[in-house]
GROMACS .gro file of N, CA and C in nm:
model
  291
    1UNK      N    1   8.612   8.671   9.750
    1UNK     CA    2   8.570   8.808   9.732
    1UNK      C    3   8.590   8.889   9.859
    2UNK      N    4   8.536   8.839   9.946
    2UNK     CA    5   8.578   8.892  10.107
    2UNK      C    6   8.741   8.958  10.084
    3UNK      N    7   8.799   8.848  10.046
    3UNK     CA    8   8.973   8.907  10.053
    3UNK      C    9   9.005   9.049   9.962
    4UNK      N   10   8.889   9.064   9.877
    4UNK     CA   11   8.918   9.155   9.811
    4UNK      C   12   8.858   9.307   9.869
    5UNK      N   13   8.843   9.293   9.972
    5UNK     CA   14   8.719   9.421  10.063
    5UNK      C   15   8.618   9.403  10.054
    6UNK      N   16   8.560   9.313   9.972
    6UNK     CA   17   8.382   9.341   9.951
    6UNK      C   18   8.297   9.290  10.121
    7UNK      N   19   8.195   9.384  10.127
    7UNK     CA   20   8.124   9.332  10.262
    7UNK      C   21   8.055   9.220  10.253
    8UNK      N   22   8.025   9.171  10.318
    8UNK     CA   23   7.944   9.017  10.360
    8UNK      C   24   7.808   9.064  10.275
    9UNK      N   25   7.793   9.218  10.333
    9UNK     CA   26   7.628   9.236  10.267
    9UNK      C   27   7.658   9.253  10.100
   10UNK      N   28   7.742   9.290  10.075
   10UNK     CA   29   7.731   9.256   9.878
   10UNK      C   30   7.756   9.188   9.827
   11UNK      N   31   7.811   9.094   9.919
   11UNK     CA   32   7.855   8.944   9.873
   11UNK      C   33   7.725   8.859   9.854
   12UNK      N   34   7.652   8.884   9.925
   12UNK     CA   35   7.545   8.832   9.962
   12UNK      C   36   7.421   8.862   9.885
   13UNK      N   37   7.428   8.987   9.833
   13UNK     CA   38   7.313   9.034   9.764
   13UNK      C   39   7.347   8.984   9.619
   14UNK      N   40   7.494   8.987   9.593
   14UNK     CA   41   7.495   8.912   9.449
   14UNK      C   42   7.453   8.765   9.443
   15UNK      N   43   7.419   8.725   9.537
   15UNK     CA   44   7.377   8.623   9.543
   15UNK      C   45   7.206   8.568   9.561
   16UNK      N   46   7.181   8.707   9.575
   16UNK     CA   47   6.987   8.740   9.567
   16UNK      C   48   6.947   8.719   9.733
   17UNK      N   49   7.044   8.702   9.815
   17UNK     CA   50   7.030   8.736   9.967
   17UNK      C   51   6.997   8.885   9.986
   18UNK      N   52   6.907   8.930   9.997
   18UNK     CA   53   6.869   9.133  10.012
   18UNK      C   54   6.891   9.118  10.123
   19UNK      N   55   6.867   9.031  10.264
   19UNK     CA   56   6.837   9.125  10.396
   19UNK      C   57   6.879   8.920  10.458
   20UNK      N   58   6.976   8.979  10.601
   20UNK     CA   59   6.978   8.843  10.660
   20UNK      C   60   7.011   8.897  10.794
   21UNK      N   61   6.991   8.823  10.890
   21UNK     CA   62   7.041   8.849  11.030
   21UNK      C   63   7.149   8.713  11.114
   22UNK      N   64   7.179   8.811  11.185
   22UNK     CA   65   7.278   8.711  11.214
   22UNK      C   66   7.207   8.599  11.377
   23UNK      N   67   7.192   8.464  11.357
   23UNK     CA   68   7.128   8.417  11.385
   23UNK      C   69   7.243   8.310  11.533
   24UNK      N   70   7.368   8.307  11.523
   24UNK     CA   71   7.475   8.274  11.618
   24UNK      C   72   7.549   8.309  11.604
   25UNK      N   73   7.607   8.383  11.728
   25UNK     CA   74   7.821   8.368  11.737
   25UNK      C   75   7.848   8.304  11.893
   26UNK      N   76   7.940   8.206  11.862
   26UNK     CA   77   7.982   8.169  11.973
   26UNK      C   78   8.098   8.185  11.984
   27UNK      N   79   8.158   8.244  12.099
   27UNK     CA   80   8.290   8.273  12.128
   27UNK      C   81   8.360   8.219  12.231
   28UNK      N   82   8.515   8.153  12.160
   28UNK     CA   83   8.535   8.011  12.266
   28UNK      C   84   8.680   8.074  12.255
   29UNK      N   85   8.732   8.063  12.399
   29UNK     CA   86   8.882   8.111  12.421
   29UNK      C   87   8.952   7.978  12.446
   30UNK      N   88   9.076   7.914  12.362
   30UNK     CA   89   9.158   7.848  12.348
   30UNK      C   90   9.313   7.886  12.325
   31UNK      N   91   9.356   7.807  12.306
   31UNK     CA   92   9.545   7.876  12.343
   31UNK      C   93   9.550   7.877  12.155
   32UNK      N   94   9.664   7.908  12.070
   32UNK     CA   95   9.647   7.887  11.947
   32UNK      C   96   9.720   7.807  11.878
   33UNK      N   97   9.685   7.803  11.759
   33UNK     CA   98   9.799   7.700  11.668
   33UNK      C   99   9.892   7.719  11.662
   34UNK      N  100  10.043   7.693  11.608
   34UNK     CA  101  10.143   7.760  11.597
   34UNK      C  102  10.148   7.861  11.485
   35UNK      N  103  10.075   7.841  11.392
   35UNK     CA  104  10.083   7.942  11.278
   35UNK      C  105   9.981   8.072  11.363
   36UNK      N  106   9.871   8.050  11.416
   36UNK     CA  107   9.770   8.195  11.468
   36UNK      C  108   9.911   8.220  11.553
   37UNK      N  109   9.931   8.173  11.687
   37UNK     CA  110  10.029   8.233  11.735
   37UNK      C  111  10.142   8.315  11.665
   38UNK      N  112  10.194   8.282  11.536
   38UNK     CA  113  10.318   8.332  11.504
   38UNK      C  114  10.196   8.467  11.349
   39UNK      N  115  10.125   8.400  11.287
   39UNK     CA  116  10.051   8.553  11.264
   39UNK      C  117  10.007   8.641  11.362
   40UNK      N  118   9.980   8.640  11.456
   40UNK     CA  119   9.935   8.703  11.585
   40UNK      C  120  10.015   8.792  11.657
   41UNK      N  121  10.107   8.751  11.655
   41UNK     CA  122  10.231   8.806  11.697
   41UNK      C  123  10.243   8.795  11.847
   42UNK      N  124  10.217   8.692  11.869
   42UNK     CA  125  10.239   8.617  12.060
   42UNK      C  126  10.273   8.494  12.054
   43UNK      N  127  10.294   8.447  12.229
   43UNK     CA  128  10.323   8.335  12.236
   43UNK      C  129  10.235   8.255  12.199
   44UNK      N  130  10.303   8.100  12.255
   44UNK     CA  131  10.176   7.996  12.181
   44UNK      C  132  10.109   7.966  12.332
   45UNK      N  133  10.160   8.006  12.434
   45UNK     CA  134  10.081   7.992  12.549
   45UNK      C  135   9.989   8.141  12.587
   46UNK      N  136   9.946   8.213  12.528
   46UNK     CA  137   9.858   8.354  12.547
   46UNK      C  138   9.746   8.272  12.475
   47UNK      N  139   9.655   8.287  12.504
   47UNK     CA  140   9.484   8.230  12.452
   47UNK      C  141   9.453   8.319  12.384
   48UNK      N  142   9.366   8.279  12.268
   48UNK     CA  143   9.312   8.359  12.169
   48UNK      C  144   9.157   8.339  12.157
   49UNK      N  145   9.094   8.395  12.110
   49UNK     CA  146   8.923   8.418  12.104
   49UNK      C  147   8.902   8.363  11.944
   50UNK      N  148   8.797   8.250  11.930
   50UNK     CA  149   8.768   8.205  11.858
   50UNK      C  150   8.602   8.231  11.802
   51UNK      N  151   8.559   8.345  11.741
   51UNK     CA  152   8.430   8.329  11.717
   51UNK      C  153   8.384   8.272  11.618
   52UNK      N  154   8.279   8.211  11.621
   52UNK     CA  155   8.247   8.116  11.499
   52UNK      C  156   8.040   8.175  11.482
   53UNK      N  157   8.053   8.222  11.331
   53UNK     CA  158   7.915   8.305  11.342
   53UNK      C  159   7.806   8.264  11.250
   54UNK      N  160   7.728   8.227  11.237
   54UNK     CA  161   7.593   8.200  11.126
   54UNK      C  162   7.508   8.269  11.115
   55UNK      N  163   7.452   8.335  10.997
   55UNK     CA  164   7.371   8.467  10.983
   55UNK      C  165   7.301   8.347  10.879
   56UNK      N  166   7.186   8.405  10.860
   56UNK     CA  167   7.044   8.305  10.807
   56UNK      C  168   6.956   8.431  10.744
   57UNK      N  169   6.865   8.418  10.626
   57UNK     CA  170   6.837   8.515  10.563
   57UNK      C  171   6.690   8.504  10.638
   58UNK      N  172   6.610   8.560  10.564
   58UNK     CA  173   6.454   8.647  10.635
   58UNK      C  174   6.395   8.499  10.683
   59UNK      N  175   6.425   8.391  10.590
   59UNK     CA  176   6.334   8.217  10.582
   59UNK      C  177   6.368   8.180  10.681
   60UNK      N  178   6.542   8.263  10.736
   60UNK     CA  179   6.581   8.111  10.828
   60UNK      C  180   6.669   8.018  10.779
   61UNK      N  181   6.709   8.041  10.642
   61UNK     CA  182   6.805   7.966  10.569
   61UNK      C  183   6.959   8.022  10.575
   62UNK      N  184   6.993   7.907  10.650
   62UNK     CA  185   7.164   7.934  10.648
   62UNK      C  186   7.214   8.039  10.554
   63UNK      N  187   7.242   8.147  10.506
   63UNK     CA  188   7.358   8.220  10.420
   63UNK      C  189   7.521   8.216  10.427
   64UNK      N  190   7.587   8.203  10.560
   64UNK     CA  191   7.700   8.216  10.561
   64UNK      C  192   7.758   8.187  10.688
   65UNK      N  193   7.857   8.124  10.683
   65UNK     CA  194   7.913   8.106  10.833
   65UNK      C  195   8.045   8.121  10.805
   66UNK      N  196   8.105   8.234  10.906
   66UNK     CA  197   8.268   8.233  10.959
   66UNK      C  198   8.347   8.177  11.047
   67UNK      N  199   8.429   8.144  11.072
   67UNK     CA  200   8.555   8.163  11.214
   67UNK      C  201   8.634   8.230  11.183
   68UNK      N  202   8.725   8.306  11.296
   68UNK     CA  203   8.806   8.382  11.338
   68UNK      C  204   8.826   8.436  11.447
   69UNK      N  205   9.024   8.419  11.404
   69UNK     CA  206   9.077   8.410  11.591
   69UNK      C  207   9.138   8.554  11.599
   70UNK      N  208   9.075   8.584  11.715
   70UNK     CA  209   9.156   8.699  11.807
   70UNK      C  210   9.272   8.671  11.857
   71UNK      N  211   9.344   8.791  11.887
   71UNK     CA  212   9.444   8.798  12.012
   71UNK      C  213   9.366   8.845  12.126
   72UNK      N  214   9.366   8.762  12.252
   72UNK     CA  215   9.242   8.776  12.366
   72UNK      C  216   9.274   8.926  12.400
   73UNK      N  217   9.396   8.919  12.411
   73UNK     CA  218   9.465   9.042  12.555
   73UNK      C  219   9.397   9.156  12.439
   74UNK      N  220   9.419   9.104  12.333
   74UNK     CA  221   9.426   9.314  12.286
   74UNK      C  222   9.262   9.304  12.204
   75UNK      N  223   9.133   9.218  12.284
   75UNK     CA  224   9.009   9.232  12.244
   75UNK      C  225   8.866   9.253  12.312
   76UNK      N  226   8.780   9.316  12.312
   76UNK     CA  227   8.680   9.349  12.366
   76UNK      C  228   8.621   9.287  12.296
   77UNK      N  229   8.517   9.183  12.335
   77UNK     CA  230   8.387   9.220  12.224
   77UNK      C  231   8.214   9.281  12.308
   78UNK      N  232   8.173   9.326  12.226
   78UNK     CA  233   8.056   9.375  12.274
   78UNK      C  234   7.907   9.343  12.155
   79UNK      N  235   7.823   9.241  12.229
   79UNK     CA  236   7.717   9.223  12.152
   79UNK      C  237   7.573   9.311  12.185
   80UNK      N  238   7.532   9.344  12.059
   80UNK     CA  239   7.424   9.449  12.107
   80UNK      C  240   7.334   9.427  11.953
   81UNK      N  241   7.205   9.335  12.052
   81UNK     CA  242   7.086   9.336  11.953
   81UNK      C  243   6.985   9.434  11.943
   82UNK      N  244   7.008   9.583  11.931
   82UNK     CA  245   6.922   9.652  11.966
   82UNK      C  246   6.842   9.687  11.817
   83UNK      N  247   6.900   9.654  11.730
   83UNK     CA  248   6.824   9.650  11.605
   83UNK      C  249   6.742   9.566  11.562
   84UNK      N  250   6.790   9.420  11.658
   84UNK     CA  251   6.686   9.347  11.620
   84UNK      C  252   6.569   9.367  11.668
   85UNK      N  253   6.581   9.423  11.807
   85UNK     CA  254   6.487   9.446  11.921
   85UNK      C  255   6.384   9.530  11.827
   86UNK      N  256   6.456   9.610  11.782
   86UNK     CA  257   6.345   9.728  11.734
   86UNK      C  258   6.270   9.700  11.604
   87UNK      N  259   6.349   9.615  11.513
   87UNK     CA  260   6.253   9.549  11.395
   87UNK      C  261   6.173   9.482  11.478
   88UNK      N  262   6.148   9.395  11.550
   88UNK     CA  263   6.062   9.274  11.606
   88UNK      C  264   5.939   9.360  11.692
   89UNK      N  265   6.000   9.461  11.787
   89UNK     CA  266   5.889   9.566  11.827
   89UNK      C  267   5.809   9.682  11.694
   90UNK      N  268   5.890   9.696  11.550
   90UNK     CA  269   5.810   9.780  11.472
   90UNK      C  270   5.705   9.621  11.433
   91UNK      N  271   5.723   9.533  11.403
   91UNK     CA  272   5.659   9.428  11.350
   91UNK      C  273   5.496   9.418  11.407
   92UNK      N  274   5.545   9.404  11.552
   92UNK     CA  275   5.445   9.358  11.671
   92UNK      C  276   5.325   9.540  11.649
   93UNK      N  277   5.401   9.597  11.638
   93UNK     CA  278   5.280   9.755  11.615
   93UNK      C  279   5.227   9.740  11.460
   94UNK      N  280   5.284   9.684  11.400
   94UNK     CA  281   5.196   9.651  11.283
   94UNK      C  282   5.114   9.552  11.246
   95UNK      N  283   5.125   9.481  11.325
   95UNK     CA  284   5.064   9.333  11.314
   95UNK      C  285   4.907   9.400  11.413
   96UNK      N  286   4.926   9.503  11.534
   96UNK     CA  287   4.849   9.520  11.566
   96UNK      C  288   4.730   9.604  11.507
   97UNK      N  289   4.797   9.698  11.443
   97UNK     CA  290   4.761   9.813  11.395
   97UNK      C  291   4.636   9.794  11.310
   0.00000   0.00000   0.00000
């Protein structure tokens, strides 16, 4: 379904997943296969970015895990939990409240 455009989040909700967070990505730079290299459109000696990610629903229960390789040279990544930050701080004012 993914291949067809659908997002992770409606993939997921047809599945009675409403709400999940993403719980790991680890990102590991290695050189590539010959097929990533030749979809990639580089050599097989340029390193590529490998993230591999697990998102877990409200319980904590696994929902879904990916991999996928970058081309390093032409990637930034930038992680930013500031949403989680702010659910976990609205939580903590209600718990007090």
């Amino acid at each position: 379904m993914r291949s067809k455009g659908h997002s992770v989040s409606v993939i997921l909700a047809e599945y009675g997943v409403t709400d999940y967070i993403r719980l790991r990505t680890d990102i590991i730079e290695r050189l590539p296969t010959k097929e990533e290299a030749r979809r990639l459109a580089q050599p097989e000696t340029e390193p590529v970015m490998l993230t591999k990610k697990v998102d877990v629903d409200m319980k904590g229960t696994p929902t879904s895990y990916s991999e996928t390789v970058w081309a390093s040279e032409r990637m930034q990544f930038s992680i930013d939990n500031t949403s989680q930050l702010l659910s976990v701080l609205a939580q903590a004012v209600i718990a007090e409240g």
